[in-house]
Short mmCIF file of C-alpha atoms in Angstrom, two decimals:
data_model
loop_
_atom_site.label_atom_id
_atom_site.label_comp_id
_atom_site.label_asym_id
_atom_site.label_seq_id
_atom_site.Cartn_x
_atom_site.Cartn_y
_atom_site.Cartn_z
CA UNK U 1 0.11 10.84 48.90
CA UNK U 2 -3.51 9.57 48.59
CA UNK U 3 -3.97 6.30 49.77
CA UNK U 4 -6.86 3.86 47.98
CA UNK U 5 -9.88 2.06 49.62
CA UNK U 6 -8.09 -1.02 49.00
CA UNK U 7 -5.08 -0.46 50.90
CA UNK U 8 -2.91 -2.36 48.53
CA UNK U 9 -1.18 0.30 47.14
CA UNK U 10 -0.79 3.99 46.80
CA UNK U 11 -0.90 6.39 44.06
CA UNK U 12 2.81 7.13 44.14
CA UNK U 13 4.26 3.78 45.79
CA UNK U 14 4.10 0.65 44.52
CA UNK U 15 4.49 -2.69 46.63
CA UNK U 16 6.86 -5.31 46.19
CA UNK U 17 7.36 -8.65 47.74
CA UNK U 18 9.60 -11.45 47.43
CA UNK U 19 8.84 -15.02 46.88
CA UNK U 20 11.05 -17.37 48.86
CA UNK U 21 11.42 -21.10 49.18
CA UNK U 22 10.72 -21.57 45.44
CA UNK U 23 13.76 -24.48 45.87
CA UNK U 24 11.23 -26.69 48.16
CA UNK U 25 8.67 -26.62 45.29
CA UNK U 26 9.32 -26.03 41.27
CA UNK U 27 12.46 -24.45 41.59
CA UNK U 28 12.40 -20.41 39.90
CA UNK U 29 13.77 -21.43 36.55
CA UNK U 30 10.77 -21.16 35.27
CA UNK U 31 9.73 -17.75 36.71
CA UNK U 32 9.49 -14.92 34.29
CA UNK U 33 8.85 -11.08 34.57
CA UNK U 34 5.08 -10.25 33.55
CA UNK U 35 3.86 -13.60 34.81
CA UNK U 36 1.08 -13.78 37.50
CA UNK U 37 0.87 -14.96 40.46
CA UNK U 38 -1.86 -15.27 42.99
CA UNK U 39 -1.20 -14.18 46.81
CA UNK U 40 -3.35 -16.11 49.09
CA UNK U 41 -2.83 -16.00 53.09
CA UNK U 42 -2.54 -19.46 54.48
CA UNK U 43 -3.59 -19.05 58.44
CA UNK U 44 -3.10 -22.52 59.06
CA UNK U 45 0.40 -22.64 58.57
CA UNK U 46 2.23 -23.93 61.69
CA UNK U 47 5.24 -21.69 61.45
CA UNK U 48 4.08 -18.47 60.52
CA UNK U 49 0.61 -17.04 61.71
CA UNK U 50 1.06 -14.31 59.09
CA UNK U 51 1.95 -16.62 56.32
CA UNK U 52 0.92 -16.36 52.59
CA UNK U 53 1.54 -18.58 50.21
CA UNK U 54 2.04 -18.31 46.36
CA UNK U 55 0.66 -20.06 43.85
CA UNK U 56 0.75 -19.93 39.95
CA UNK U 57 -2.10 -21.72 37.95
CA UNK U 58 -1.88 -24.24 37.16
CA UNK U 59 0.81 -25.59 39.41
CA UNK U 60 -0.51 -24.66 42.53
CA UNK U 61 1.99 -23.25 45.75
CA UNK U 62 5.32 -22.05 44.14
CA UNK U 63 6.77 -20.84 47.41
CA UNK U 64 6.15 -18.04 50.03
CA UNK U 65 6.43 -14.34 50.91
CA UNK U 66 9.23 -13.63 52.54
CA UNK U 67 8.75 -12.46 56.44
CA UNK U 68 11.85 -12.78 58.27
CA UNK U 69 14.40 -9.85 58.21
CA UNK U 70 16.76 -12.37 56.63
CA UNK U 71 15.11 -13.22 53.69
CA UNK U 72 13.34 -9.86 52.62
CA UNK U 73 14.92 -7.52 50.37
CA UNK U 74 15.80 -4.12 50.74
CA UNK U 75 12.78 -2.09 48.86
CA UNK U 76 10.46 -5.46 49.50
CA UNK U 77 7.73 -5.57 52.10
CA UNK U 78 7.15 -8.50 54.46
CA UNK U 79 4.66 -10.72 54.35
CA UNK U 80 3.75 -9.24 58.18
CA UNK U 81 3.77 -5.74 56.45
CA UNK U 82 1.06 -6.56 53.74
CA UNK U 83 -1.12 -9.67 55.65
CA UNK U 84 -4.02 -6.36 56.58
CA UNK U 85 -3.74 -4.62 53.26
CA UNK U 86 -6.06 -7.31 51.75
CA UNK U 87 -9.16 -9.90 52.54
CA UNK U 88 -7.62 -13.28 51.57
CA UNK U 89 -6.33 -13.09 47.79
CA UNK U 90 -4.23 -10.56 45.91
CA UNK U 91 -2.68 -10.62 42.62
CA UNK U 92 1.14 -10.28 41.65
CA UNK U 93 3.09 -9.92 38.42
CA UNK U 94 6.46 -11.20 38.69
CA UNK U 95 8.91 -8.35 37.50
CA UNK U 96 12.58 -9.43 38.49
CA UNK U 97 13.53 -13.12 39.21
CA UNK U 98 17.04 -13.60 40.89
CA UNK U 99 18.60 -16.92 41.89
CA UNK U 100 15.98 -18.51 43.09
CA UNK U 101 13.62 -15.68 44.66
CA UNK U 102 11.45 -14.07 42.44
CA UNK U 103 10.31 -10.00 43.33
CA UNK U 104 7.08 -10.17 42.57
CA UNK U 105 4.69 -6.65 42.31
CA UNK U 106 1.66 -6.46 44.00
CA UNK U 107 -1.75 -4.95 41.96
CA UNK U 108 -6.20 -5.13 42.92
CA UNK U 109 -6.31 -4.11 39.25
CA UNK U 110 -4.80 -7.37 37.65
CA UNK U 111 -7.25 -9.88 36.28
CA UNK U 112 -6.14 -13.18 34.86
CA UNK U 113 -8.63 -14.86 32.11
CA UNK U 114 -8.83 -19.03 31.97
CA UNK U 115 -10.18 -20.34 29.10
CA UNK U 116 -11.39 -24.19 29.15
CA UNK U 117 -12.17 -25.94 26.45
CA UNK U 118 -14.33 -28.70 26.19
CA UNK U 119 -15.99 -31.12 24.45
CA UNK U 120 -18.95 -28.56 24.75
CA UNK U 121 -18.43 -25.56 24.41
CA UNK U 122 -15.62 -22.38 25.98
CA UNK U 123 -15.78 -21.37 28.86
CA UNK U 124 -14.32 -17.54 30.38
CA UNK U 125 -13.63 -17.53 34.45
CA UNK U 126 -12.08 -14.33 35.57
CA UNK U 127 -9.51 -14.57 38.18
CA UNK U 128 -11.05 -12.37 40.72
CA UNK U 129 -10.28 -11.82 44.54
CA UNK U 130 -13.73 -12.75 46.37
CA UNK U 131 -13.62 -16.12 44.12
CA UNK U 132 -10.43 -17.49 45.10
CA UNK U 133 -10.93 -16.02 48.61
CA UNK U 134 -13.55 -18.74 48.98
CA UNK U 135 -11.62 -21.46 48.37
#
């Protein structure tokens, strides 16, 4: 199995996590597989030092990666288990949602396009992983 400079995934292997704690936010109803979501580690958190958060554009933190043995599903990585695989920003496409978690698979190659009208002209930002890393 050859692994990638990136370290986010393999050739053969795919990674998947699972987004927990969607009930203290929006809820998962509205969760969908082929959505994407955006991975970002959140080293300030006071009750996990390995913590990364999950948000969806454009309504912000939807929840968390799981990282206790309790909450992380059989075939799903912890958030402990991916926090080195990546500098501070990954994307994720949600592929299964159950109850209220939502297993979402991680991917370098995913790019997410904004378009923003105004009174102006369009505008095209890319969603790319050294731009959000900055903020």
């Amino acid at each position: 199995m050859e692994e990638r400079h990136t370290g986010v995934s393999t050739v053969d292997q795919k990674i998947y996590v699972a987004v927990t704690g969607t009930q203290h936010y929006y809820g998962a109803d509205f969760l969908k597989p082929g959505q994407i979501v955006h991975l970002i580690k959140d080293p300030d958190n006071p009750h996990d030092h390995e913590a990364i958060k999950v948000d969806m554009i454009p309504l912000g933190k939807i929840g968390y990666v799981a990282n206790s043995p309790h909450t992380v599903p059989k075939g799903c990585r912890s958030a402990g288990r991916i926090y080195d695989r990546f500098e501070q920003h990954v994307c994720g496409m949600v592929r299964f949602v159950i109850k209220d978690t939502a297993i979402v698979e991680l991917t370098l190659s995913l790019e997410e396009v904004y378009i923003i009208k105004t009174t102006e002209n369009v505008a095209f930002s890319p969603c790319r992983q050294e731009e959000l890393g900055k903020k």
